[in-house]
mmCIF file of C-alpha atoms and ligand atoms in Angstrom:
data_model
loop_
_atom_site.group_PDB
_atom_site.id
_atom_site.type_symbol
_atom_site.label_atom_id
_atom_site.label_comp_id
_atom_site.label_asym_id
_atom_site.label_seq_id
_atom_site.Cartn_x
_atom_site.Cartn_y
_atom_site.Cartn_z
ATOM 1 C CA MET A 1155 186.924 290.854 277.730
ATOM 2 C CA LYS A 1156 189.008 289.013 280.346
ATOM 3 C CA THR A 1157 191.161 290.885 282.859
ATOM 4 C CA LEU A 1158 194.888 290.462 283.418
ATOM 5 C CA LYS A 1159 194.083 288.602 286.657
ATOM 6 C CA GLU A 1160 191.803 286.169 284.822
ATOM 7 C CA TYR A 1161 194.420 285.432 282.190
ATOM 8 C CA ALA A 1162 197.057 285.045 284.926
ATOM 9 C CA ALA A 1163 194.807 282.523 286.724
ATOM 10 C CA LEU A 1164 194.500 280.429 283.545
ATOM 11 C CA VAL A 1165 198.264 280.477 283.068
ATOM 12 C CA ASN A 1166 198.959 279.652 286.719
ATOM 13 C CA ALA A 1167 196.561 276.716 286.694
ATOM 14 C CA ARG A 1168 198.305 275.189 283.682
ATOM 15 C CA LEU A 1169 201.842 275.990 284.871
ATOM 16 C CA LYS A 1170 201.173 274.077 288.093
ATOM 17 C CA THR A 1171 200.704 270.910 286.049
ATOM 18 C CA VAL A 1172 203.721 271.253 283.727
ATOM 19 C CA PHE A 1173 206.228 269.774 286.199
ATOM 20 C CA PRO A 1174 204.213 267.655 288.657
ATOM 21 C CA ALA A 1175 205.933 267.327 292.041
ATOM 22 C CA LEU A 1176 208.082 264.209 292.382
ATOM 23 C CA GLU A 1177 208.950 262.100 295.409
ATOM 24 C CA GLU A 1178 211.654 263.931 297.351
ATOM 25 C CA GLY A 1179 215.165 262.977 296.264
ATOM 26 C CA SER A 1180 213.944 260.639 293.488
ATOM 27 C CA PHE A 1181 215.847 260.209 290.196
ATOM 28 C CA ARG A 1182 214.187 257.444 288.176
ATOM 29 C CA GLU A 1183 215.656 256.748 284.725
ATOM 30 C CA GLY A 1184 213.766 258.585 281.996
ATOM 31 C CA GLU A 1185 212.442 261.076 284.560
ATOM 32 C CA MET A 1186 213.942 264.344 285.636
ATOM 33 C CA PRO A 1187 215.664 264.391 289.020
ATOM 34 C CA GLU A 1188 213.322 265.679 291.692
ATOM 35 C CA LEU A 1189 215.831 268.427 292.520
ATOM 36 C CA LEU A 1190 215.524 269.835 288.997
ATOM 37 C CA CYS A 1191 211.733 269.700 289.152
ATOM 38 C CA ARG A 1192 211.698 271.470 292.520
ATOM 39 C CA SER A 1193 214.170 274.167 291.497
ATOM 40 C CA MET A 1194 212.275 274.969 288.275
ATOM 41 C CA ASN A 1195 208.933 275.084 290.088
ATOM 42 C CA TYR A 1196 210.451 277.252 292.819
ATOM 43 C CA SER A 1197 210.881 280.120 290.366
ATOM 44 C CA LEU A 1198 208.112 279.322 287.907
ATOM 45 C CA LEU A 1199 205.371 279.137 290.544
ATOM 46 C CA ALA A 1200 206.644 282.026 292.667
ATOM 47 C CA GLY A 1201 204.007 284.513 291.562
ATOM 48 C CA GLY A 1202 204.774 287.158 288.999
ATOM 49 C CA LYS A 1203 202.356 289.247 287.012
ATOM 50 C CA ARG A 1204 202.185 286.819 284.051
ATOM 51 C CA LEU A 1205 202.100 289.810 281.719
ATOM 52 C CA ARG A 1206 203.655 288.211 278.672
ATOM 53 C CA PRO A 1207 201.446 285.107 278.555
ATOM 54 C CA ALA A 1208 198.352 287.190 279.358
ATOM 55 C CA MET A 1209 199.142 289.477 276.449
ATOM 56 C CA LEU A 1210 199.578 286.533 274.090
ATOM 57 C CA LEU A 1211 196.180 285.135 275.104
ATOM 58 C CA ALA A 1212 194.474 288.548 274.988
ATOM 59 C CA ALA A 1213 195.835 289.177 271.494
ATOM 60 C CA MET A 1214 194.399 285.849 270.360
ATOM 61 C CA ASP A 1215 191.023 286.715 271.866
ATOM 62 C CA MET A 1216 191.128 290.141 270.237
ATOM 63 C CA LEU A 1217 191.801 288.547 266.837
ATOM 64 C CA GLY A 1218 189.145 285.836 267.189
ATOM 65 C CA GLY A 1219 191.704 283.047 267.694
ATOM 66 C CA ASN A 1220 191.257 280.011 269.940
ATOM 67 C CA SER A 1221 193.307 281.012 272.975
ATOM 68 C CA GLY A 1222 192.205 277.934 274.964
ATOM 69 C CA GLU A 1223 193.804 275.599 272.414
ATOM 70 C CA TRP A 1224 197.096 277.465 272.512
ATOM 71 C CA LEU A 1225 197.433 278.072 276.254
ATOM 72 C CA ASP A 1226 200.706 276.119 276.231
ATOM 73 C CA PHE A 1227 202.305 278.775 274.026
ATOM 74 C CA ALA A 1228 201.482 281.354 276.673
ATOM 75 C CA CYS A 1229 202.899 279.083 279.407
ATOM 76 C CA ALA A 1230 206.045 278.527 277.348
ATOM 77 C CA VAL A 1231 206.592 282.289 277.153
ATOM 78 C CA GLU A 1232 206.339 282.514 280.941
ATOM 79 C CA MET A 1233 208.812 279.613 281.312
ATOM 80 C CA ILE A 1234 211.306 281.454 279.103
ATOM 81 C CA HIS A 1235 210.758 284.634 281.100
ATOM 82 C CA SER A 1236 211.298 282.734 284.384
ATOM 83 C CA TYR A 1237 214.546 281.236 283.070
ATOM 84 C CA SER A 1238 215.755 284.705 282.131
ATOM 85 C CA LEU A 1239 215.019 286.001 285.613
ATOM 86 C CA ILE A 1240 216.910 283.101 287.243
ATOM 87 C CA HIS A 1241 219.946 283.707 285.037
ATOM 88 C CA ASP A 1242 219.734 287.497 285.361
ATOM 89 C CA ASP A 1243 219.874 287.177 289.163
ATOM 90 C CA LEU A 1244 223.089 285.080 289.129
ATOM 91 C CA PRO A 1245 226.251 286.524 290.688
ATOM 92 C CA GLY A 1246 227.874 286.720 287.223
ATOM 93 C CA MET A 1247 225.005 288.858 285.925
ATOM 94 C CA ASP A 1248 222.864 291.208 288.028
ATOM 95 C CA ASP A 1249 223.766 289.448 291.293
ATOM 96 C CA ASP A 1250 220.458 289.735 293.089
ATOM 97 C CA THR A 1251 219.224 287.951 296.201
ATOM 98 C CA MET A 1252 215.485 288.751 296.066
ATOM 99 C CA ARG A 1253 213.002 288.120 293.266
ATOM 100 C CA ARG A 1254 209.225 287.922 293.306
ATOM 101 C CA GLY A 1255 209.367 288.531 297.044
ATOM 102 C CA ARG A 1256 211.552 285.529 297.888
ATOM 103 C CA PRO A 1257 215.242 284.573 297.820
ATOM 104 C CA THR A 1258 216.565 284.108 294.296
ATOM 105 C CA ASN A 1259 216.989 280.632 292.839
ATOM 106 C CA HIS A 1260 220.774 280.467 293.281
ATOM 107 C CA VAL A 1261 220.503 281.595 296.917
ATOM 108 C CA VAL A 1262 218.295 278.575 297.635
ATOM 109 C CA PHE A 1263 219.711 275.924 295.281
ATOM 110 C CA GLY A 1264 223.247 277.134 294.527
ATOM 111 C CA VAL A 1265 224.637 278.715 291.360
ATOM 112 C CA GLY A 1266 225.174 275.513 289.371
ATOM 113 C CA GLN A 1267 221.664 274.233 290.028
ATOM 114 C CA ALA A 1268 220.153 277.654 289.258
ATOM 115 C CA ILE A 1269 221.866 277.682 285.855
ATOM 116 C CA LEU A 1270 220.444 274.230 285.178
ATOM 117 C CA ALA A 1271 216.948 275.206 286.361
ATOM 118 C CA GLY A 1272 217.074 278.083 283.838
ATOM 119 C CA ASP A 1273 218.370 275.796 281.091
ATOM 120 C CA GLY A 1274 215.643 273.294 281.937
ATOM 121 C CA LEU A 1275 212.871 275.884 281.737
ATOM 122 C CA LEU A 1276 214.127 277.167 278.389
ATOM 123 C CA ASN A 1277 214.254 273.711 276.812
ATOM 124 C CA ALA A 1278 210.964 272.607 278.322
ATOM 125 C CA ALA A 1279 209.299 275.738 276.926
ATOM 126 C CA PHE A 1280 210.179 274.686 273.386
ATOM 127 C CA GLU A 1281 209.068 271.101 274.080
ATOM 128 C CA LEU A 1282 205.719 272.429 275.287
ATOM 129 C CA MET A 1283 205.182 274.563 272.174
ATOM 130 C CA LEU A 1284 206.200 271.765 269.815
ATOM 131 C CA GLN A 1285 203.909 269.298 271.594
ATOM 132 C CA ALA A 1286 201.047 271.781 271.203
ATOM 133 C CA ALA A 1287 201.892 272.188 267.512
ATOM 134 C CA LEU A 1288 201.866 268.407 267.041
ATOM 135 C CA ARG A 1289 198.383 268.223 268.553
ATOM 136 C CA HIS A 1290 197.194 270.535 265.747
ATOM 137 C CA PRO A 1291 198.780 269.218 262.532
ATOM 138 C CA GLU A 1292 196.228 271.201 260.479
ATOM 139 C CA GLN A 1293 197.757 274.397 261.862
ATOM 140 C CA ALA A 1294 201.363 273.195 261.899
ATOM 141 C CA VAL A 1295 202.709 275.950 259.651
ATOM 142 C CA ALA A 1296 201.110 278.744 261.689
ATOM 143 C CA ALA A 1297 202.388 277.106 264.877
ATOM 144 C CA LEU A 1298 205.909 276.858 263.429
ATOM 145 C CA HIS A 1299 205.809 280.558 262.612
ATOM 146 C CA ALA A 1300 204.724 281.227 266.186
ATOM 147 C CA VAL A 1301 207.558 279.099 267.624
ATOM 148 C CA GLN A 1302 209.987 280.904 265.369
ATOM 149 C CA GLU A 1303 208.756 284.323 266.555
ATOM 150 C CA ILE A 1304 209.187 283.316 270.198
ATOM 151 C CA ALA A 1305 212.652 281.864 269.513
ATOM 152 C CA THR A 1306 213.612 285.167 267.857
ATOM 153 C CA GLY A 1307 212.333 287.234 270.773
ATOM 154 C CA ALA A 1308 214.219 285.169 273.338
ATOM 155 C CA GLY A 1309 217.267 284.609 271.194
ATOM 156 C CA VAL A 1310 220.523 286.011 269.914
ATOM 157 C CA THR A 1311 218.923 288.969 268.136
ATOM 158 C CA GLY A 1312 216.446 289.431 270.982
ATOM 159 C CA MET A 1313 216.593 289.097 274.757
ATOM 160 C CA ILE A 1314 220.030 287.451 274.875
ATOM 161 C CA ALA A 1315 221.460 290.185 272.622
ATOM 162 C CA GLY A 1316 220.067 292.838 274.935
ATOM 163 C CA GLN A 1317 221.461 291.158 278.012
ATOM 164 C CA VAL A 1318 224.908 290.886 276.375
ATOM 165 C CA MET A 1319 224.896 294.594 275.511
ATOM 166 C CA ASP A 1320 223.661 295.456 278.994
ATOM 167 C CA LEU A 1321 226.518 293.566 280.655
ATOM 168 C CA TRP A 1322 229.053 294.936 278.193
ATOM 169 C CA CYS A 1323 227.957 298.555 278.692
ATOM 170 C CA GLU A 1324 228.008 298.154 282.459
ATOM 171 C CA ARG A 1325 231.497 296.645 282.472
ATOM 172 C CA ASN A 1326 232.885 299.219 280.068
ATOM 173 C CA ALA A 1327 231.080 302.210 281.586
ATOM 174 C CA VAL A 1328 229.410 302.986 278.238
ATOM 175 C CA SER A 1329 226.510 305.417 278.584
ATOM 176 C CA GLY A 1330 225.132 306.278 275.130
ATOM 177 C CA ALA A 1331 221.500 306.789 274.107
ATOM 178 C CA GLU A 1332 221.899 304.395 271.183
ATOM 179 C CA GLU A 1333 223.172 301.613 273.432
ATOM 180 C CA LEU A 1334 220.370 302.207 275.931
ATOM 181 C CA SER A 1335 217.728 302.065 273.211
ATOM 182 C CA TYR A 1336 219.243 298.815 271.868
ATOM 183 C CA ILE A 1337 219.252 297.259 275.340
ATOM 184 C CA HIS A 1338 215.681 298.248 276.061
ATOM 185 C CA ARG A 1339 214.347 296.963 272.782
ATOM 186 C CA ASP A 1340 216.227 293.686 272.881
ATOM 187 C CA LYS A 1341 216.426 292.810 276.557
ATOM 188 C CA THR A 1342 212.967 293.929 277.552
ATOM 189 C CA ALA A 1343 210.695 294.717 274.595
ATOM 190 C CA CYS A 1344 211.483 291.604 272.520
ATOM 191 C CA MET A 1345 209.729 289.410 275.079
ATOM 192 C CA PHE A 1346 206.567 291.441 274.414
ATOM 193 C CA ILE A 1347 206.986 292.039 270.661
ATOM 194 C CA TYR A 1348 207.515 288.439 269.612
ATOM 195 C CA PRO A 1349 204.965 286.625 271.793
ATOM 196 C CA LEU A 1350 202.387 289.127 270.480
ATOM 197 C CA ARG A 1351 203.463 288.427 266.912
ATOM 198 C CA ALA A 1352 203.204 284.701 267.698
ATOM 199 C CA ALA A 1353 199.614 285.297 268.846
ATOM 200 C CA GLY A 1354 198.985 286.840 265.440
ATOM 201 C CA TRP A 1355 200.206 283.743 263.619
ATOM 202 C CA LEU A 1356 198.184 281.441 265.876
ATOM 203 C CA SER A 1357 195.036 283.475 265.153
ATOM 204 C CA GLY A 1358 195.393 283.712 261.376
ATOM 205 C CA ALA A 1359 196.069 287.464 261.524
ATOM 206 C CA THR A 1360 197.094 289.515 258.490
ATOM 207 C CA GLN A 1361 200.698 290.663 258.112
ATOM 208 C CA ALA A 1362 199.565 294.244 258.864
ATOM 209 C CA GLN A 1363 197.965 293.070 262.124
ATOM 210 C CA ILE A 1364 201.128 291.157 263.090
ATOM 211 C CA GLU A 1365 203.224 294.279 262.461
ATOM 212 C CA ALA A 1366 200.844 296.412 264.538
ATOM 213 C CA LEU A 1367 200.997 293.921 267.416
ATOM 214 C CA GLY A 1368 204.789 294.079 267.235
ATOM 215 C CA ALA A 1369 204.774 297.882 267.235
ATOM 216 C CA TYR A 1370 202.525 297.921 270.293
ATOM 217 C CA GLY A 1371 204.800 295.338 271.973
ATOM 218 C CA GLU A 1372 207.854 297.480 271.354
ATOM 219 C CA ALA A 1373 206.275 300.624 272.814
ATOM 220 C CA PHE A 1374 204.914 298.599 275.736
ATOM 221 C CA GLY A 1375 208.339 297.093 276.437
ATOM 222 C CA ARG A 1376 210.048 300.473 276.310
ATOM 223 C CA ILE A 1377 207.476 301.915 278.725
ATOM 224 C CA PHE A 1378 207.842 298.853 280.935
ATOM 225 C CA GLN A 1379 211.612 299.340 281.115
ATOM 226 C CA ALA A 1380 211.423 303.114 281.569
ATOM 227 C CA THR A 1381 208.940 302.738 284.439
ATOM 228 C CA ASP A 1382 211.149 299.964 285.892
ATOM 229 C CA ASP A 1383 214.045 302.445 285.847
ATOM 230 C CA LEU A 1384 211.857 305.144 287.418
ATOM 231 C CA LEU A 1385 210.641 302.746 290.134
ATOM 232 C CA ASP A 1386 214.218 301.755 290.938
ATOM 233 C CA VAL A 1387 214.669 305.375 291.991
ATOM 234 C CA MET A 1388 211.233 306.140 293.419
ATOM 235 C CA GLY A 1389 209.485 302.802 294.111
ATOM 236 C CA ASP A 1390 208.755 300.851 297.281
ATOM 237 C CA SER A 1391 210.893 297.731 297.647
ATOM 238 C CA ALA A 1392 208.345 295.803 299.742
ATOM 239 C CA GLU A 1393 205.622 296.482 297.171
ATOM 240 C CA MET A 1394 207.888 295.460 294.292
ATOM 241 C CA GLY A 1395 209.318 292.343 295.966
ATOM 242 C CA LYS A 1396 212.894 293.128 294.954
ATOM 243 C CA THR A 1397 215.900 295.221 295.888
ATOM 244 C CA LEU A 1398 215.643 298.842 294.713
ATOM 245 C CA GLY A 1399 218.179 301.639 294.301
ATOM 246 C CA LYS A 1400 220.597 299.196 292.701
ATOM 247 C CA ASP A 1401 220.884 300.983 289.348
ATOM 248 C CA ALA A 1402 222.373 304.167 290.789
ATOM 249 C CA ALA A 1403 224.522 302.195 293.274
ATOM 250 C CA GLN A 1404 226.010 300.199 290.382
ATOM 251 C CA GLY A 1405 226.342 303.271 288.137
ATOM 252 C CA LYS A 1406 224.000 301.601 285.615
ATOM 253 C CA LEU A 1407 222.949 303.147 282.318
ATOM 254 C CA THR A 1408 219.182 303.736 282.673
ATOM 255 C CA MET A 1409 216.478 306.070 281.365
ATOM 256 C CA VAL A 1410 216.844 308.074 284.577
ATOM 257 C CA SER A 1411 220.663 308.271 284.472
ATOM 258 C CA LEU A 1412 220.504 309.415 280.835
ATOM 259 C CA TYR A 1413 217.409 311.654 280.698
ATOM 260 C CA GLY A 1414 216.593 312.414 284.343
ATOM 261 C CA VAL A 1415 213.205 311.697 285.951
ATOM 262 C CA GLU A 1416 211.260 314.257 283.893
ATOM 263 C CA GLY A 1417 213.013 313.275 280.663
ATOM 264 C CA ALA A 1418 212.247 309.592 281.283
ATOM 265 C CA ARG A 1419 208.589 310.469 281.943
ATOM 266 C CA ALA A 1420 208.430 312.394 278.659
ATOM 267 C CA LYS A 1421 209.792 309.350 276.787
ATOM 268 C CA VAL A 1422 207.064 307.251 278.403
ATOM 269 C CA GLU A 1423 204.380 309.620 277.046
ATOM 270 C CA GLU A 1424 205.947 309.482 273.570
ATOM 271 C CA GLU A 1425 205.862 305.675 273.576
ATOM 272 C CA LEU A 1426 202.282 305.697 274.863
ATOM 273 C CA GLY A 1427 201.313 307.704 271.775
ATOM 274 C CA ARG A 1428 203.030 305.144 269.523
ATOM 275 C CA ALA A 1429 201.314 302.237 271.252
ATOM 276 C CA LEU A 1430 197.847 303.787 270.980
ATOM 277 C CA THR A 1431 198.387 304.544 267.298
ATOM 278 C CA ALA A 1432 199.392 300.927 266.650
ATOM 279 C CA LEU A 1433 196.146 299.753 268.275
ATOM 280 C CA GLU A 1434 193.857 301.958 266.168
ATOM 281 C CA GLN A 1435 193.254 299.335 263.492
ATOM 282 C CA PHE A 1436 191.845 296.910 266.073
ATOM 283 C CA GLY A 1437 189.093 299.264 267.276
ATOM 284 C CA PRO A 1438 187.337 298.708 270.622
ATOM 285 C CA GLU A 1439 188.424 295.043 270.643
ATOM 286 C CA ALA A 1440 191.862 296.313 271.702
ATOM 287 C CA ASP A 1441 190.627 297.900 274.944
ATOM 288 C CA PHE A 1442 192.476 295.298 277.049
ATOM 289 C CA PHE A 1443 195.727 296.565 275.568
ATOM 290 C CA ARG A 1444 194.775 300.231 275.995
ATOM 291 C CA GLU A 1445 193.971 299.713 279.666
ATOM 292 C CA LEU A 1446 197.054 297.588 280.224
ATOM 293 C CA ILE A 1447 199.468 300.134 278.850
ATOM 294 C CA ARG A 1448 197.820 302.983 280.779
ATOM 295 C CA SER A 1449 198.156 300.944 283.979
ATOM 296 C CA MET A 1450 201.812 300.359 283.129
ATOM 297 C CA VAL A 1451 202.404 304.093 282.675
ATOM 298 C CA ASN A 1452 200.933 304.690 286.136
ATOM 299 C CA ARG A 1453 202.296 301.597 287.909
ATOM 300 C CA SER A 1454 203.768 301.574 291.396
ATOM 301 C CA LYS A 1455 205.144 297.977 291.249
HETATM 302 C C1 GRG B 2573 219.540 286.024 281.150
HETATM 303 C C2 GRG B 2573 219.381 286.077 278.633
HETATM 304 C C3 GRG B 2573 219.028 286.650 279.931
HETATM 305 C C4 GRG B 2573 218.254 287.745 279.954
HETATM 306 C C5 GRG B 2573 217.789 288.395 281.148
HETATM 307 C C6 GRG B 2573 214.889 289.280 282.366
HETATM 308 C C7 GRG B 2573 216.148 289.941 282.005
HETATM 309 C C8 GRG B 2573 216.900 289.516 280.788
HETATM 310 C C9 GRG B 2573 216.633 290.864 282.816
HETATM 311 C C10 GRG B 2573 215.954 291.235 284.106
HETATM 312 C C11 GRG B 2573 216.348 292.611 284.486
HETATM 313 C C12 GRG B 2573 215.310 293.585 284.135
HETATM 314 C C13 GRG B 2573 215.004 294.652 285.116
HETATM 315 C C14 GRG B 2573 214.694 293.498 282.985
HETATM 316 C C15 GRG B 2573 213.681 294.391 282.513
HETATM 317 C C16 GRG B 2573 212.322 294.143 282.946
HETATM 318 C C17 GRG B 2573 211.964 292.819 283.436
HETATM 319 C C18 GRG B 2573 212.175 291.660 282.563
HETATM 320 C C19 GRG B 2573 211.415 292.778 284.637
HETATM 321 C C20 GRG B 2573 210.850 291.595 285.246
HETATM 322 O O1 GRG B 2573 209.646 291.286 284.616
HETATM 323 P P1 GRG B 2573 208.236 291.402 285.324
HETATM 324 O O2 GRG B 2573 208.093 292.703 286.034
HETATM 325 O O3 GRG B 2573 208.390 290.294 286.417
HETATM 326 O O4 GRG B 2573 207.180 291.051 284.318
HETATM 327 P P2 GRG B 2573 207.328 289.295 287.016
HETATM 328 O O5 GRG B 2573 207.994 288.797 288.270
HETATM 329 O O6 GRG B 2573 206.043 290.033 287.291
HETATM 330 O O7 GRG B 2573 207.167 288.218 286.001
#
């Protein structure tokens, strides 16, 4: 069984080669402008836990799939995640100046360029997955299902939907439990649910296994968001590499604002139970996911 760090190292090694550095200021026809390359790499290679791609690869290993052959799907998920962070940090969204321990993309490159770096990462992620699918025509249908899952997770019934609801609730001072649950599933959990489901398709999993992976992903995402909300109140900003205390300052709807610290912790325990139940059918092979979710419950960054 590989560790999160080992999976992250595999992903980092490949991500470094996706947009090779170009000669400063160059803009040859048929090539991307060097500025675009630099601004995408600035955020993509800025560290980060690489949770989502690691989980995709670990799910493939758990199911007996060939994770080495499909590494680019994992990298694509991280590229989509990085785009979402760049856009989330923009002044028109969460308006943040620090991310992954360094100034946010728009602070360094300007708002217009940061939007384009995000757009570039999103498009390039789909190119990368489709190129990988084309290298394996014998598994084209499974790969198409996997691309479709990832598009759904990132898309208008997934992460984008959650971000829209999040902005809308903030601007209209809406503070309902139903809205919060919607936001947490779509904005945060979908980027765990659907990459895990994609791993199922790429490994020839049964429909029941794909559903179980999705159920685990949802519980994991909800715990991830709840602990993010808790850390915004109680975490250490240097350890987390971002500004904290913003939720309360902005009057944001969070697990803590709605349920209080103890209530939010109780929800985390409930979701942990759901996640562990979903993993039962995989037996000891799912220990990576058991350990990962326990570490998330107890995380300090
Ligand atoms: C712009 C469509 C669009 C969506 C943005 C990413 C996102 C959706 C919002 C970020 C705000 C936030 C706190 C989201 C919930 C959790 C989250 C995605 C945290 C960041 O992910 P980590 O902790 O970050 O995995 P690293 O840097 O480790 O990759």
